[in-house]
């Protein structure tokens, strides 16, 4: 069965955590526009330099940049047999654009309370080298402040600072949440409860994708 899946959910809902695992299980690439943009920022490409300020502020990166990066990534051979889009589309213009160049079979939305999001984001730490994601209380590294895989110091994402988190939550409510209705009307939406442990969420997710 072909899997062309979108993960829709607020910042900190656990999209990236679940996507890494389920994409491996389904044998499809995990395409996170946030990860692709952060890689462009780190590589200091022209696109990355333009995206950086928007991301630090917690605002969306302009649609034309994001569409370009995603369109190019979807053209790679591994995306021929399916894909998991994490963090794209993020507004109605992107959803309409996506509909013109790629199919979507299912949209999983992550339901979770704002309190839990703020907590998860404030406790998130990432490896500055391999980008592995940790959480100070729910997924601590074995050695404090060091990545389990390569021992590199962990850092906080610039947009996980409280001011940027407030903006990201507002941007989600105003620009991204309308997509719930957009996909509901197209009978593609499968909401899941994103609270609880990662294993509990993974079980709900497998059911939603079965
Ligand atoms: P992006 O990278 O997509 O960030 P986001 O949507 O804000 O989501 P996050 O990555 O913060 O959260 P997540 O749901 O992946 O949670 P995670 O699994 O890490 O986008 C960043 C920026 O890029 C945007 O603000 C924008 O500027 C730009 N951008 C990206 N896409 C764009 C687009 N399409 N258009 C325009 N601009 C775009 O988990 C969070 C924490 O919680 C971790 O510490 C984790 O360990 C922990 N955790 C996860 N699950 C659980 C659980 N079940 N229980 C306890 N802890 C958990
Ligand atoms: Mg993520």
CSV table of C-alpha atoms and ligand atoms in Angstrom, one decimal:
chain,number,residue,atom,x,y,z
A,1,UNK,CA,0.0,0.0,0.0
A,2,UNK,CA,1.2,3.5,-0.9
A,3,UNK,CA,1.6,5.8,2.0
A,4,UNK,CA,1.4,9.6,1.3
A,5,UNK,CA,0.9,11.0,4.7
A,6,UNK,CA,0.8,14.5,6.3
A,7,UNK,CA,1.4,15.2,10.0
A,8,UNK,CA,-0.5,18.2,11.2
A,9,UNK,CA,0.0,19.5,14.7
A,10,UNK,CA,1.2,22.4,16.8
A,11,UNK,CA,4.8,22.9,17.8
A,12,UNK,CA,6.0,20.4,20.3
A,13,UNK,CA,3.1,17.9,19.7
A,14,UNK,CA,5.6,15.1,18.9
A,15,UNK,CA,5.4,15.1,15.1
A,16,UNK,CA,9.1,14.7,14.6
A,17,UNK,CA,9.5,12.0,17.3
A,18,UNK,CA,6.7,9.9,15.9
A,19,UNK,CA,7.6,10.5,12.3
A,20,UNK,CA,11.2,9.2,12.6
A,21,UNK,CA,9.9,5.8,13.9
A,22,UNK,CA,6.8,5.3,11.7
A,23,UNK,CA,8.6,6.4,8.5
A,24,UNK,CA,11.2,3.7,9.2
A,25,UNK,CA,8.4,1.1,9.8
A,26,UNK,CA,6.6,2.0,6.5
A,27,UNK,CA,9.8,2.4,4.5
A,28,UNK,CA,9.1,5.9,3.4
A,29,UNK,CA,11.2,9.1,3.7
A,30,UNK,CA,10.4,11.4,6.6
A,31,UNK,CA,10.3,14.9,5.1
A,32,UNK,CA,10.3,17.7,7.7
A,33,UNK,CA,10.4,21.2,6.2
A,34,UNK,CA,11.7,22.4,9.5
A,35,UNK,CA,14.6,19.9,9.3
A,36,UNK,CA,15.3,20.8,5.7
A,37,UNK,CA,15.2,24.5,6.5
A,38,UNK,CA,17.5,24.1,9.5
A,39,UNK,CA,20.0,22.2,7.3
A,40,UNK,CA,19.9,25.1,4.8
A,41,UNK,CA,20.5,27.6,7.7
A,42,UNK,CA,23.5,25.5,8.9
A,43,UNK,CA,24.9,25.2,5.4
A,44,UNK,CA,24.5,29.0,5.0
A,45,UNK,CA,22.9,28.6,1.6
A,46,UNK,CA,21.1,31.7,0.2
A,47,UNK,CA,17.8,30.1,1.0
A,48,UNK,CA,19.0,29.3,4.5
A,49,UNK,CA,20.1,32.8,5.1
A,50,UNK,CA,16.8,34.1,4.1
A,51,UNK,CA,14.9,31.6,6.2
A,52,UNK,CA,16.9,32.1,9.4
A,53,UNK,CA,15.4,35.4,10.7
A,54,UNK,CA,11.8,34.1,10.2
A,55,UNK,CA,12.6,30.9,12.0
A,56,UNK,CA,14.3,32.5,15.0
A,57,UNK,CA,11.2,34.8,15.4
A,58,UNK,CA,8.9,31.8,15.3
A,59,UNK,CA,7.2,33.1,12.1
A,60,UNK,CA,6.5,31.0,9.0
A,61,UNK,CA,9.2,31.1,6.2
A,62,UNK,CA,7.7,32.6,3.0
A,63,UNK,CA,5.7,30.1,1.0
A,64,UNK,CA,7.8,30.4,-2.2
A,65,UNK,CA,11.0,29.3,-0.3
A,66,UNK,CA,9.3,26.4,1.5
A,67,UNK,CA,7.6,25.2,-1.7
A,68,UNK,CA,10.8,25.2,-3.6
A,69,UNK,CA,12.6,23.2,-0.9
A,70,UNK,CA,9.8,20.6,-0.6
A,71,UNK,CA,9.2,20.3,-4.4
A,72,UNK,CA,12.9,19.5,-4.9
A,73,UNK,CA,12.9,17.0,-2.1
A,74,UNK,CA,9.8,15.2,-3.4
A,75,UNK,CA,11.4,14.9,-6.8
A,76,UNK,CA,14.1,12.6,-5.3
A,77,UNK,CA,13.8,8.9,-6.1
A,78,UNK,CA,13.1,7.7,-2.5
A,79,UNK,CA,9.8,9.7,-2.5
A,80,UNK,CA,8.4,7.8,-5.5
A,81,UNK,CA,6.8,5.1,-3.3
A,82,UNK,CA,5.4,7.4,-0.6
A,83,UNK,CA,6.4,10.1,1.9
A,84,UNK,CA,5.6,11.4,5.3
A,85,UNK,CA,5.3,15.2,5.3
A,86,UNK,CA,6.1,16.6,8.8
A,87,UNK,CA,5.3,20.3,9.2
A,88,UNK,CA,4.0,20.9,5.7
A,89,UNK,CA,1.6,22.3,4.6
A,90,UNK,CA,1.2,25.0,7.2
A,91,UNK,CA,-1.3,27.4,5.7
A,92,UNK,CA,-4.0,27.2,3.1
A,93,UNK,CA,-1.8,28.5,0.3
A,94,UNK,CA,0.7,25.7,0.9
A,95,UNK,CA,-2.1,23.1,1.0
A,96,UNK,CA,-3.5,24.3,-2.3
A,97,UNK,CA,-0.1,24.3,-3.9
A,98,UNK,CA,0.7,20.8,-2.6
A,99,UNK,CA,-2.5,19.5,-4.1
A,100,UNK,CA,-1.2,20.6,-7.6
A,101,UNK,CA,2.0,18.6,-7.4
A,102,UNK,CA,1.6,15.7,-5.0
A,103,UNK,CA,-1.1,13.3,-3.6
A,104,UNK,CA,-2.1,13.0,0.0
A,105,UNK,CA,-3.9,9.9,1.3
A,106,UNK,CA,-4.2,10.7,4.9
A,107,UNK,CA,-3.6,13.6,7.3
A,108,UNK,CA,-3.0,12.7,10.9
A,109,UNK,CA,-3.6,15.6,13.3
A,110,UNK,CA,-2.0,15.7,16.8
A,111,UNK,CA,-4.4,16.8,19.5
A,112,UNK,CA,-2.8,18.2,22.7
A,113,UNK,CA,-3.2,20.9,25.3
A,114,UNK,CA,-1.2,24.1,25.1
A,115,UNK,CA,0.3,23.6,28.6
A,116,UNK,CA,1.9,20.3,27.5
A,117,UNK,CA,3.3,21.9,24.4
A,118,UNK,CA,5.0,24.7,26.3
A,119,UNK,CA,6.5,22.2,28.7
A,120,UNK,CA,7.8,19.8,26.0
A,121,UNK,CA,9.3,22.7,24.0
A,122,UNK,CA,11.0,24.2,27.1
A,123,UNK,CA,12.6,20.9,27.9
A,124,UNK,CA,13.7,19.9,24.4
A,125,UNK,CA,17.4,19.7,23.6
A,126,UNK,CA,18.9,18.7,20.3
A,127,UNK,CA,22.4,17.5,19.2
A,128,UNK,CA,24.1,20.3,17.4
A,129,UNK,CA,25.8,17.7,15.1
A,130,UNK,CA,23.3,14.9,14.3
A,131,UNK,CA,20.1,16.7,15.4
A,132,UNK,CA,18.9,13.9,17.6
A,133,UNK,CA,16.1,15.1,19.8
A,134,UNK,CA,16.0,14.8,23.6
A,135,UNK,CA,13.8,16.0,26.4
A,136,UNK,CA,15.2,16.9,29.9
A,137,UNK,CA,12.3,15.1,31.7
A,138,UNK,CA,10.8,12.6,29.2
A,139,UNK,CA,13.9,11.5,27.2
A,140,UNK,CA,17.1,12.6,29.0
A,141,UNK,CA,20.5,11.8,27.5
A,142,UNK,CA,22.5,9.1,29.3
A,143,UNK,CA,25.3,11.7,30.1
A,144,UNK,CA,23.9,15.1,31.0
A,145,UNK,CA,24.0,17.6,28.1
A,146,UNK,CA,25.7,15.1,25.7
A,147,UNK,CA,24.3,13.3,22.7
A,148,UNK,CA,24.0,9.5,23.2
A,149,UNK,CA,25.1,8.9,19.7
A,150,UNK,CA,28.2,11.1,19.3
A,151,UNK,CA,28.8,12.8,22.6
A,152,UNK,CA,28.3,16.3,21.1
A,153,UNK,CA,27.0,19.0,23.4
A,154,UNK,CA,23.2,19.4,23.3
A,155,UNK,CA,21.7,22.8,22.5
A,156,UNK,CA,18.3,24.5,22.7
A,157,UNK,CA,16.7,25.3,19.3
A,158,UNK,CA,16.7,29.2,19.0
A,159,UNK,CA,12.9,29.0,18.4
A,160,UNK,CA,12.4,27.1,21.6
A,161,UNK,CA,13.0,30.3,23.7
A,162,UNK,CA,9.8,31.4,25.4
A,163,UNK,CA,9.2,34.5,23.1
A,164,UNK,CA,9.5,32.5,19.9
A,165,UNK,CA,7.3,29.7,21.4
A,166,UNK,CA,4.5,32.2,22.1
A,167,UNK,CA,4.7,33.4,18.5
A,168,UNK,CA,4.8,29.8,17.1
A,169,UNK,CA,1.6,28.9,19.0
A,170,UNK,CA,-0.2,32.0,17.7
A,171,UNK,CA,1.0,31.3,14.1
A,172,UNK,CA,-0.3,27.7,14.4
A,173,UNK,CA,-3.7,28.8,15.7
A,174,UNK,CA,-4.1,31.5,13.0
A,175,UNK,CA,-2.6,30.0,9.9
A,176,UNK,CA,-2.2,26.2,10.4
A,177,UNK,CA,-5.3,25.2,12.4
A,178,UNK,CA,-7.7,26.1,9.5
A,179,UNK,CA,-6.1,23.1,7.6
A,180,UNK,CA,-8.0,20.8,10.0
A,181,UNK,CA,-11.2,21.9,8.4
A,182,UNK,CA,-9.7,21.9,4.9
A,183,UNK,CA,-8.7,18.2,5.2
A,184,UNK,CA,-11.8,17.2,7.2
A,185,UNK,CA,-13.9,18.4,4.3
A,186,UNK,CA,-11.8,16.2,2.0
A,187,UNK,CA,-12.4,13.2,4.3
A,188,UNK,CA,-8.6,12.7,4.9
A,189,UNK,CA,-8.3,13.8,8.5
A,190,UNK,CA,-7.5,11.3,11.3
A,191,UNK,CA,-7.1,13.1,14.7
A,192,UNK,CA,-5.1,11.3,17.4
A,193,UNK,CA,-4.6,12.1,21.1
A,194,UNK,CA,-1.0,13.2,21.3
A,195,UNK,CA,-0.7,13.3,25.1
A,196,UNK,CA,0.7,10.3,27.0
A,197,UNK,CA,4.0,8.5,26.4
A,198,UNK,CA,5.6,8.2,23.0
A,199,UNK,CA,4.7,4.5,22.9
A,200,UNK,CA,1.0,5.3,23.6
A,201,UNK,CA,1.0,7.9,20.9
A,202,UNK,CA,2.7,5.5,18.5
A,203,UNK,CA,0.0,2.9,19.0
A,204,UNK,CA,-2.8,5.4,18.2
A,205,UNK,CA,-0.8,6.5,15.2
A,206,UNK,CA,-0.5,3.0,13.8
A,207,UNK,CA,-4.2,2.6,14.2
A,208,UNK,CA,-4.9,5.9,12.4
A,209,UNK,CA,-2.7,4.8,9.5
A,210,UNK,CA,-3.9,1.2,9.2
B,1,LIG,P1,9.3,22.7,12.7
B,1,LIG,O1,10.7,22.2,12.8
B,1,LIG,O2,8.4,22.0,11.8
B,1,LIG,O3,8.8,23.0,14.1
B,1,LIG,P2,7.3,22.8,14.8
B,1,LIG,O4,6.2,22.6,13.9
B,1,LIG,O5,7.2,24.1,15.5
B,1,LIG,O6,7.4,21.6,15.5
B,1,LIG,P3,8.5,21.0,16.5
B,1,LIG,O7,9.6,20.4,15.6
B,1,LIG,O8,8.9,22.1,17.4
B,1,LIG,O9,7.7,19.9,17.3
B,1,LIG,P4,7.4,18.4,17.0
B,1,LIG,O10,5.9,18.3,16.9
B,1,LIG,O11,8.2,17.9,15.9
B,1,LIG,O12,7.8,17.8,18.4
B,1,LIG,P5,9.1,16.8,18.8
B,1,LIG,O13,8.8,15.5,18.3
B,1,LIG,O14,10.4,17.5,18.5
B,1,LIG,O15,9.4,24.2,12.1
B,1,LIG,C1,10.3,25.2,12.6
B,1,LIG,C2,10.2,26.5,11.9
B,1,LIG,O16,10.6,26.3,10.5
B,1,LIG,C3,8.8,27.1,11.8
B,1,LIG,O17,8.5,27.9,12.9
B,1,LIG,C4,8.9,28.0,10.5
B,1,LIG,O18,9.7,29.1,10.8
B,1,LIG,C5,9.7,27.0,9.6
B,1,LIG,N1,8.9,26.1,8.8
B,1,LIG,C6,8.9,24.8,8.9
B,1,LIG,N2,8.0,24.3,8.0
B,1,LIG,C7,7.4,25.4,7.4
B,1,LIG,C8,6.4,25.5,6.4
B,1,LIG,N3,5.7,24.5,5.9
B,1,LIG,N4,6.1,26.8,6.0
B,1,LIG,C9,6.7,27.9,6.5
B,1,LIG,N5,7.7,27.8,7.5
B,1,LIG,C10,8.0,26.6,7.9
B,1,LIG,O19,8.9,16.8,20.4
B,1,LIG,C11,9.0,18.0,21.2
B,1,LIG,C12,9.6,17.6,22.5
B,1,LIG,O20,8.8,16.8,23.3
B,1,LIG,C13,10.9,16.8,22.4
B,1,LIG,O21,11.8,17.1,23.5
B,1,LIG,C14,10.5,15.3,22.6
B,1,LIG,O22,11.5,14.5,23.1
B,1,LIG,C15,9.3,15.5,23.5
B,1,LIG,N6,8.2,14.5,23.3
B,1,LIG,C16,7.8,14.1,22.0
B,1,LIG,N7,6.7,13.2,22.2
B,1,LIG,C17,6.6,13.1,23.6
B,1,LIG,C18,5.7,12.3,24.4
B,1,LIG,N8,4.7,11.5,23.8
B,1,LIG,N9,5.7,12.4,25.7
B,1,LIG,C19,6.7,13.2,26.3
B,1,LIG,N10,7.6,13.9,25.6
B,1,LIG,C20,7.5,13.9,24.2
B,2,LIG,MG1,9.6,18.7,14.6
